[in-house]
Amino acid sequence: MSVSTEAPPEGLSSKEEVELKDPRREAIWTRLVLPLALPVVSALAAILWILNISRAFLAGSKTTALIIVVIVTVAIMVGAAVMSATPRMRTSSKLLFVAFAFVLVVAAGFVSLGPSEGGEEAGGGGFVPPTGPAVATLEVDALPTLKFQADTFESKVGINEINYVSEGGTHTLVFAEPEFAGFELEVPPSDKGKIDLKAGSYTIFCSIPGHRAAGMEATLTIK
């Protein structure tokens, strides 16, 4: 009676060796689980990548967000190169790398969520509309081209009533000045609100992410 002293293939644990010897289990995994799971996982990964990386790029004015995008991209490229150079890498190691890539992408999106959205959303503060009649009425049109009908507006000192009219698309109108945080008009269909303005120049813009960067911003001069 002879005893086999043949060692298992290098790089395989005893547990993995047993799993490889189970053809039924391997067939279920390769013919049923993988064909169904791969398309779903690939679609989810693509959606996740687009959403989170777009968040980071919307915050392009913030250096931190751009650094995060670079780090994520380089990390994924390096990981892909390592996987290509080591075709015999264990499945568990590949899964760990994919999970790590998901974490990086999600982290990039959430970290840059503040700069990409919060920096433009000037509304949401404790603004209290003034009482009394308006001394002037100002109409601002929101165009479907992500612009107002003019780059500059003029009005009088005192309580102004702003009529916000939609010419296409969903838009908001807020002031960049912190003392007017909370004043927000939204269209469609149309909206209006009163605001007490002193002499000077003010910046109005659409707070929907990406709209201000596209040119939906104007200067309001009060005389």
PDB file of C-alpha atoms in Angstrom:
ATOM      1  CA  MET A   1       0.000   0.000   0.000  1.00  0.00           C
ATOM      2  CA  SER A   2       1.489   3.329  -1.066  1.00  0.00           C
ATOM      3  CA  VAL A   3       0.692   6.732   0.354  1.00  0.00           C
ATOM      4  CA  SER A   4       0.513   9.685  -2.015  1.00  0.00           C
ATOM      5  CA  THR A   5       2.846  12.468  -1.023  1.00  0.00           C
ATOM      6  CA  GLU A   6       2.013  14.724  -3.945  1.00  0.00           C
ATOM      7  CA  ALA A   7       1.618  18.288  -2.748  1.00  0.00           C
ATOM      8  CA  PRO A   8      -1.317  20.424  -3.875  1.00  0.00           C
ATOM      9  CA  PRO A   9      -0.635  22.932  -6.651  1.00  0.00           C
ATOM     10  CA  GLU A  10       1.307  25.938  -5.496  1.00  0.00           C
ATOM     11  CA  GLY A  11      -0.884  28.823  -4.377  1.00  0.00           C
ATOM     12  CA  LEU A  12      -3.944  26.687  -3.535  1.00  0.00           C
ATOM     13  CA  SER A  13      -5.156  26.077  -0.022  1.00  0.00           C
ATOM     14  CA  SER A  14      -6.611  22.706   0.957  1.00  0.00           C
ATOM     15  CA  LYS A  15     -10.112  24.207   0.924  1.00  0.00           C
ATOM     16  CA  GLU A  16      -9.707  25.570  -2.602  1.00  0.00           C
ATOM     17  CA  GLU A  17      -8.278  22.232  -3.726  1.00  0.00           C
ATOM     18  CA  VAL A  18     -11.444  20.466  -2.546  1.00  0.00           C
ATOM     19  CA  GLU A  19     -13.653  23.034  -4.274  1.00  0.00           C
ATOM     20  CA  LEU A  20     -11.808  22.531  -7.575  1.00  0.00           C
ATOM     21  CA  LYS A  21     -12.468  18.808  -7.339  1.00  0.00           C
ATOM     22  CA  ASP A  22     -16.236  19.412  -7.116  1.00  0.00           C
ATOM     23  CA  PRO A  23     -17.300  19.589 -10.802  1.00  0.00           C
ATOM     24  CA  ARG A  24     -20.978  20.092  -9.969  1.00  0.00           C
ATOM     25  CA  ARG A  25     -20.279  23.134  -7.857  1.00  0.00           C
ATOM     26  CA  GLU A  26     -17.929  24.544 -10.464  1.00  0.00           C
ATOM     27  CA  ALA A  27     -20.495  24.000 -13.225  1.00  0.00           C
ATOM     28  CA  ILE A  28     -23.216  25.846 -11.281  1.00  0.00           C
ATOM     29  CA  TRP A  29     -20.866  28.747 -10.676  1.00  0.00           C
ATOM     30  CA  THR A  30     -19.525  29.063 -14.233  1.00  0.00           C
ATOM     31  CA  ARG A  31     -22.708  28.244 -16.173  1.00  0.00           C
ATOM     32  CA  LEU A  32     -25.435  29.754 -13.993  1.00  0.00           C
ATOM     33  CA  VAL A  33     -24.205  32.273 -11.440  1.00  0.00           C
ATOM     34  CA  LEU A  34     -21.571  34.123 -13.469  1.00  0.00           C
ATOM     35  CA  PRO A  35     -23.613  34.525 -16.710  1.00  0.00           C
ATOM     36  CA  LEU A  36     -26.487  36.023 -14.711  1.00  0.00           C
ATOM     37  CA  ALA A  37     -24.473  38.109 -12.286  1.00  0.00           C
ATOM     38  CA  LEU A  38     -21.885  39.663 -14.599  1.00  0.00           C
ATOM     39  CA  PRO A  39     -24.293  41.771 -16.749  1.00  0.00           C
ATOM     40  CA  VAL A  40     -26.123  43.035 -13.670  1.00  0.00           C
ATOM     41  CA  VAL A  41     -22.941  43.859 -11.785  1.00  0.00           C
ATOM     42  CA  SER A  42     -21.444  45.531 -14.859  1.00  0.00           C
ATOM     43  CA  ALA A  43     -24.517  47.734 -15.347  1.00  0.00           C
ATOM     44  CA  LEU A  44     -24.598  48.728 -11.683  1.00  0.00           C
ATOM     45  CA  ALA A  45     -20.878  49.471 -11.738  1.00  0.00           C
ATOM     46  CA  ALA A  46     -21.265  51.705 -14.808  1.00  0.00           C
ATOM     47  CA  ILE A  47     -24.167  53.622 -13.261  1.00  0.00           C
ATOM     48  CA  LEU A  48     -22.313  54.007  -9.980  1.00  0.00           C
ATOM     49  CA  TRP A  49     -19.183  55.225 -11.743  1.00  0.00           C
ATOM     50  CA  ILE A  50     -21.019  57.793 -13.883  1.00  0.00           C
ATOM     51  CA  LEU A  51     -23.083  59.202 -11.008  1.00  0.00           C
ATOM     52  CA  ASN A  52     -20.277  59.518  -8.505  1.00  0.00           C
ATOM     53  CA  ILE A  53     -17.564  60.724 -10.861  1.00  0.00           C
ATOM     54  CA  SER A  54     -19.971  63.305 -12.322  1.00  0.00           C
ATOM     55  CA  ARG A  55     -20.535  64.598  -8.795  1.00  0.00           C
ATOM     56  CA  ALA A  56     -16.828  65.107  -8.387  1.00  0.00           C
ATOM     57  CA  PHE A  57     -16.501  66.915 -11.726  1.00  0.00           C
ATOM     58  CA  LEU A  58     -19.451  69.187 -10.906  1.00  0.00           C
ATOM     59  CA  ALA A  59     -17.289  70.374  -8.041  1.00  0.00           C
ATOM     60  CA  GLY A  60     -14.474  71.143 -10.481  1.00  0.00           C
ATOM     61  CA  SER A  61     -13.746  74.464  -8.789  1.00  0.00           C
ATOM     62  CA  LYS A  62     -12.691  72.592  -5.675  1.00  0.00           C
ATOM     63  CA  THR A  63      -9.134  71.251  -5.791  1.00  0.00           C
ATOM     64  CA  THR A  64      -9.982  68.459  -3.374  1.00  0.00           C
ATOM     65  CA  ALA A  65     -12.621  67.004  -5.672  1.00  0.00           C
ATOM     66  CA  LEU A  66     -10.230  66.919  -8.623  1.00  0.00           C
ATOM     67  CA  ILE A  67      -7.551  65.235  -6.535  1.00  0.00           C
ATOM     68  CA  ILE A  68     -10.062  62.557  -5.517  1.00  0.00           C
ATOM     69  CA  VAL A  69     -10.948  61.868  -9.152  1.00  0.00           C
ATOM     70  CA  VAL A  70      -7.273  61.488 -10.065  1.00  0.00           C
ATOM     71  CA  ILE A  71      -6.617  59.142  -7.139  1.00  0.00           C
ATOM     72  CA  VAL A  72      -9.605  56.947  -7.997  1.00  0.00           C
ATOM     73  CA  THR A  73      -8.660  56.740 -11.680  1.00  0.00           C
ATOM     74  CA  VAL A  74      -5.006  55.932 -10.997  1.00  0.00           C
ATOM     75  CA  ALA A  75      -5.921  53.321  -8.379  1.00  0.00           C
ATOM     76  CA  ILE A  76      -8.281  51.517 -10.758  1.00  0.00           C
ATOM     77  CA  MET A  77      -5.768  51.611 -13.624  1.00  0.00           C
ATOM     78  CA  VAL A  78      -3.016  50.212 -11.402  1.00  0.00           C
ATOM     79  CA  GLY A  79      -5.327  47.508 -10.109  1.00  0.00           C
ATOM     80  CA  ALA A  80      -6.369  46.521 -13.622  1.00  0.00           C
ATOM     81  CA  ALA A  81      -2.711  46.324 -14.675  1.00  0.00           C
ATOM     82  CA  VAL A  82      -1.889  44.101 -11.711  1.00  0.00           C
ATOM     83  CA  MET A  83      -4.800  41.775 -12.500  1.00  0.00           C
ATOM     84  CA  SER A  84      -3.722  41.524 -16.140  1.00  0.00           C
ATOM     85  CA  ALA A  85      -0.146  40.726 -15.141  1.00  0.00           C
ATOM     86  CA  THR A  86      -1.245  37.984 -12.728  1.00  0.00           C
ATOM     87  CA  PRO A  87      -3.819  35.822 -14.526  1.00  0.00           C
ATOM     88  CA  ARG A  88      -3.554  33.133 -11.825  1.00  0.00           C
ATOM     89  CA  MET A  89      -4.717  35.524  -9.131  1.00  0.00           C
ATOM     90  CA  ARG A  90      -7.236  33.953  -6.770  1.00  0.00           C
ATOM     91  CA  THR A  91     -10.900  34.739  -7.256  1.00  0.00           C
ATOM     92  CA  SER A  92     -11.120  36.023  -3.701  1.00  0.00           C
ATOM     93  CA  SER A  93      -8.321  38.509  -4.392  1.00  0.00           C
ATOM     94  CA  LYS A  94     -10.085  39.767  -7.509  1.00  0.00           C
ATOM     95  CA  LEU A  95     -13.318  40.226  -5.569  1.00  0.00           C
ATOM     96  CA  LEU A  96     -11.471  42.195  -2.908  1.00  0.00           C
ATOM     97  CA  PHE A  97     -10.011  44.486  -5.558  1.00  0.00           C
ATOM     98  CA  VAL A  98     -13.436  45.072  -7.154  1.00  0.00           C
ATOM     99  CA  ALA A  99     -14.955  45.821  -3.745  1.00  0.00           C
ATOM    100  CA  PHE A 100     -12.152  48.283  -3.015  1.00  0.00           C
ATOM    101  CA  ALA A 101     -12.740  50.023  -6.349  1.00  0.00           C
ATOM    102  CA  PHE A 102     -16.443  50.375  -5.529  1.00  0.00           C
ATOM    103  CA  VAL A 103     -15.588  51.933  -2.178  1.00  0.00           C
ATOM    104  CA  LEU A 104     -13.229  54.425  -3.844  1.00  0.00           C
ATOM    105  CA  VAL A 105     -15.813  55.492  -6.416  1.00  0.00           C
ATOM    106  CA  VAL A 106     -18.596  55.861  -3.848  1.00  0.00           C
ATOM    107  CA  ALA A 107     -16.279  57.808  -1.547  1.00  0.00           C
ATOM    108  CA  ALA A 108     -15.318  60.144  -4.383  1.00  0.00           C
ATOM    109  CA  GLY A 109     -18.961  60.874  -5.112  1.00  0.00           C
ATOM    110  CA  PHE A 110     -20.017  61.492  -1.534  1.00  0.00           C
ATOM    111  CA  VAL A 111     -16.987  63.566  -0.572  1.00  0.00           C
ATOM    112  CA  SER A 112     -17.503  65.829  -3.580  1.00  0.00           C
ATOM    113  CA  LEU A 113     -21.284  65.931  -3.091  1.00  0.00           C
ATOM    114  CA  GLY A 114     -20.898  68.888  -0.773  1.00  0.00           C
ATOM    115  CA  PRO A 115     -18.760  70.999  -3.131  1.00  0.00           C
ATOM    116  CA  SER A 116     -20.806  70.061  -6.217  1.00  0.00           C
ATOM    117  CA  GLU A 117     -24.240  70.778  -4.784  1.00  0.00           C
ATOM    118  CA  GLY A 118     -23.985  72.516  -1.462  1.00  0.00           C
ATOM    119  CA  GLY A 119     -21.799  75.313  -2.812  1.00  0.00           C
ATOM    120  CA  GLU A 120     -24.457  76.371  -5.313  1.00  0.00           C
ATOM    121  CA  GLU A 121     -27.568  75.884  -3.246  1.00  0.00           C
ATOM    122  CA  ALA A 122     -27.764  79.248  -1.580  1.00  0.00           C
ATOM    123  CA  GLY A 123     -31.389  78.639  -0.612  1.00  0.00           C
ATOM    124  CA  GLY A 124     -32.532  76.865   2.523  1.00  0.00           C
ATOM    125  CA  GLY A 125     -31.654  79.520   5.140  1.00  0.00           C
ATOM    126  CA  GLY A 126     -33.911  81.515   7.428  1.00  0.00           C
ATOM    127  CA  PHE A 127     -34.968  84.202   4.961  1.00  0.00           C
ATOM    128  CA  VAL A 128     -38.077  86.167   5.981  1.00  0.00           C
ATOM    129  CA  PRO A 129     -39.917  87.957   3.135  1.00  0.00           C
ATOM    130  CA  PRO A 130     -40.441  91.678   3.740  1.00  0.00           C
ATOM    131  CA  THR A 131     -43.923  93.031   4.309  1.00  0.00           C
ATOM    132  CA  GLY A 132     -45.379  96.002   2.547  1.00  0.00           C
ATOM    133  CA  PRO A 133     -45.863  96.966  -1.075  1.00  0.00           C
ATOM    134  CA  ALA A 134     -43.113  96.582  -3.641  1.00  0.00           C
ATOM    135  CA  VAL A 135     -41.515  99.717  -5.060  1.00  0.00           C
ATOM    136  CA  ALA A 136     -40.530  97.847  -8.234  1.00  0.00           C
ATOM    137  CA  THR A 137     -41.290  94.643 -10.088  1.00  0.00           C
ATOM    138  CA  LEU A 138     -38.562  92.707 -11.879  1.00  0.00           C
ATOM    139  CA  GLU A 139     -39.234  89.908 -14.356  1.00  0.00           C
ATOM    140  CA  VAL A 140     -36.582  87.243 -14.851  1.00  0.00           C
ATOM    141  CA  ASP A 141     -37.052  84.586 -17.526  1.00  0.00           C
ATOM    142  CA  ALA A 142     -35.423  81.153 -17.239  1.00  0.00           C
ATOM    143  CA  LEU A 143     -34.490  80.035 -20.747  1.00  0.00           C
ATOM    144  CA  PRO A 144     -34.080  76.398 -21.868  1.00  0.00           C
ATOM    145  CA  THR A 145     -30.519  77.277 -22.936  1.00  0.00           C
ATOM    146  CA  LEU A 146     -29.495  77.475 -19.247  1.00  0.00           C
ATOM    147  CA  LYS A 147     -29.416  81.263 -19.220  1.00  0.00           C
ATOM    148  CA  PHE A 148     -31.541  84.173 -18.077  1.00  0.00           C
ATOM    149  CA  GLN A 149     -32.902  86.533 -20.730  1.00  0.00           C
ATOM    150  CA  ALA A 150     -30.166  89.021 -19.795  1.00  0.00           C
ATOM    151  CA  ASP A 151     -26.781  89.065 -18.082  1.00  0.00           C
ATOM    152  CA  THR A 152     -27.556  92.270 -16.182  1.00  0.00           C
ATOM    153  CA  PHE A 153     -30.684  93.635 -14.540  1.00  0.00           C
ATOM    154  CA  GLU A 154     -31.479  96.962 -12.860  1.00  0.00           C
ATOM    155  CA  SER A 155     -34.064  97.930 -10.274  1.00  0.00           C
ATOM    156  CA  LYS A 156     -34.811 100.405  -7.469  1.00  0.00           C
ATOM    157  CA  VAL A 157     -33.771 100.518  -3.833  1.00  0.00           C
ATOM    158  CA  GLY A 158     -36.360  99.014  -1.517  1.00  0.00           C
ATOM    159  CA  ILE A 159     -38.760  96.090  -1.653  1.00  0.00           C
ATOM    160  CA  ASN A 160     -38.622  94.406  -5.052  1.00  0.00           C
ATOM    161  CA  GLU A 161     -41.002  91.749  -6.287  1.00  0.00           C
ATOM    162  CA  ILE A 162     -39.243  89.296  -8.580  1.00  0.00           C
ATOM    163  CA  ASN A 163     -41.425  87.417 -11.047  1.00  0.00           C
ATOM    164  CA  TYR A 164     -39.670  84.262 -12.199  1.00  0.00           C
ATOM    165  CA  VAL A 165     -41.006  82.902 -15.499  1.00  0.00           C
ATOM    166  CA  SER A 166     -40.145  79.546 -17.062  1.00  0.00           C
ATOM    167  CA  GLU A 167     -39.426  79.432 -20.777  1.00  0.00           C
ATOM    168  CA  GLY A 168     -38.404  75.774 -20.601  1.00  0.00           C
ATOM    169  CA  GLY A 169     -36.863  73.361 -18.130  1.00  0.00           C
ATOM    170  CA  THR A 170     -36.674  73.273 -14.346  1.00  0.00           C
ATOM    171  CA  HIS A 171     -34.746  76.109 -12.716  1.00  0.00           C
ATOM    172  CA  THR A 172     -34.325  78.057  -9.501  1.00  0.00           C
ATOM    173  CA  LEU A 173     -33.382  81.633  -8.707  1.00  0.00           C
ATOM    174  CA  VAL A 174     -31.284  82.426  -5.653  1.00  0.00           C
ATOM    175  CA  PHE A 175     -28.902  85.149  -4.499  1.00  0.00           C
ATOM    176  CA  ALA A 176     -25.200  84.492  -3.977  1.00  0.00           C
ATOM    177  CA  GLU A 177     -25.089  86.962  -1.079  1.00  0.00           C
ATOM    178  CA  PRO A 178     -25.273  85.145   2.285  1.00  0.00           C
ATOM    179  CA  GLU A 179     -27.713  87.672   3.785  1.00  0.00           C
ATOM    180  CA  PHE A 180     -30.332  86.396   1.335  1.00  0.00           C
ATOM    181  CA  ALA A 181     -29.780  82.702   2.020  1.00  0.00           C
ATOM    182  CA  GLY A 182     -33.195  81.091   1.993  1.00  0.00           C
ATOM    183  CA  PHE A 183     -34.700  83.234  -0.751  1.00  0.00           C
ATOM    184  CA  GLU A 184     -35.468  80.855  -3.595  1.00  0.00           C
ATOM    185  CA  LEU A 185     -37.828  80.902  -6.545  1.00  0.00           C
ATOM    186  CA  GLU A 186     -38.499  77.766  -8.555  1.00  0.00           C
ATOM    187  CA  VAL A 187     -40.041  77.122 -11.945  1.00  0.00           C
ATOM    188  CA  PRO A 188     -42.059  75.712 -13.628  1.00  0.00           C
ATOM    189  CA  PRO A 189     -44.737  76.872 -13.783  1.00  0.00           C
ATOM    190  CA  SER A 190     -43.852  80.295 -12.362  1.00  0.00           C
ATOM    191  CA  ASP A 191     -42.922  81.811  -9.032  1.00  0.00           C
ATOM    192  CA  LYS A 192     -42.548  85.203  -7.390  1.00  0.00           C
ATOM    193  CA  GLY A 193     -41.231  86.638  -4.169  1.00  0.00           C
ATOM    194  CA  LYS A 194     -40.399  89.885  -2.407  1.00  0.00           C
ATOM    195  CA  ILE A 195     -36.946  90.919  -1.280  1.00  0.00           C
ATOM    196  CA  ASP A 196     -35.668  94.143   0.294  1.00  0.00           C
ATOM    197  CA  LEU A 197     -32.587  95.371  -1.555  1.00  0.00           C
ATOM    198  CA  LYS A 198     -30.180  98.199  -0.774  1.00  0.00           C
ATOM    199  CA  ALA A 199     -28.100 100.075  -3.333  1.00  0.00           C
ATOM    200  CA  GLY A 200     -25.369  97.918  -4.813  1.00  0.00           C
ATOM    201  CA  SER A 201     -24.738  94.934  -7.068  1.00  0.00           C
ATOM    202  CA  TYR A 202     -26.016  91.423  -6.423  1.00  0.00           C
ATOM    203  CA  THR A 203     -25.534  88.082  -8.132  1.00  0.00           C
ATOM    204  CA  ILE A 204     -28.480  85.858  -8.976  1.00  0.00           C
ATOM    205  CA  PHE A 205     -28.154  82.348 -10.375  1.00  0.00           C
ATOM    206  CA  CYS A 206     -29.801  78.950 -10.788  1.00  0.00           C
ATOM    207  CA  SER A 207     -28.776  76.633  -7.953  1.00  0.00           C
ATOM    208  CA  ILE A 208     -29.439  73.380  -9.819  1.00  0.00           C
ATOM    209  CA  PRO A 209     -26.035  71.626 -10.076  1.00  0.00           C
ATOM    210  CA  GLY A 210     -24.280  72.485 -13.322  1.00  0.00           C
ATOM    211  CA  HIS A 211     -26.625  75.286 -14.399  1.00  0.00           C
ATOM    212  CA  ARG A 212     -24.612  78.149 -12.938  1.00  0.00           C
ATOM    213  CA  ALA A 213     -21.417  76.815 -14.501  1.00  0.00           C
ATOM    214  CA  ALA A 214     -23.236  76.677 -17.850  1.00  0.00           C
ATOM    215  CA  GLY A 215     -23.934  80.410 -17.659  1.00  0.00           C
ATOM    216  CA  MET A 216     -27.203  80.730 -15.740  1.00  0.00           C
ATOM    217  CA  GLU A 217     -26.000  83.709 -13.709  1.00  0.00           C
ATOM    218  CA  ALA A 218     -26.645  87.441 -13.852  1.00  0.00           C
ATOM    219  CA  THR A 219     -25.854  90.690 -12.044  1.00  0.00           C
ATOM    220  CA  LEU A 220     -28.646  92.707 -10.449  1.00  0.00           C
ATOM    221  CA  THR A 221     -27.798  96.384  -9.880  1.00  0.00           C
ATOM    222  CA  ILE A 222     -29.914  98.349  -7.428  1.00  0.00           C
ATOM    223  CA  LYS A 223     -29.867 102.164  -7.688  1.00  0.00           C
TER     224      LYS A 223
END
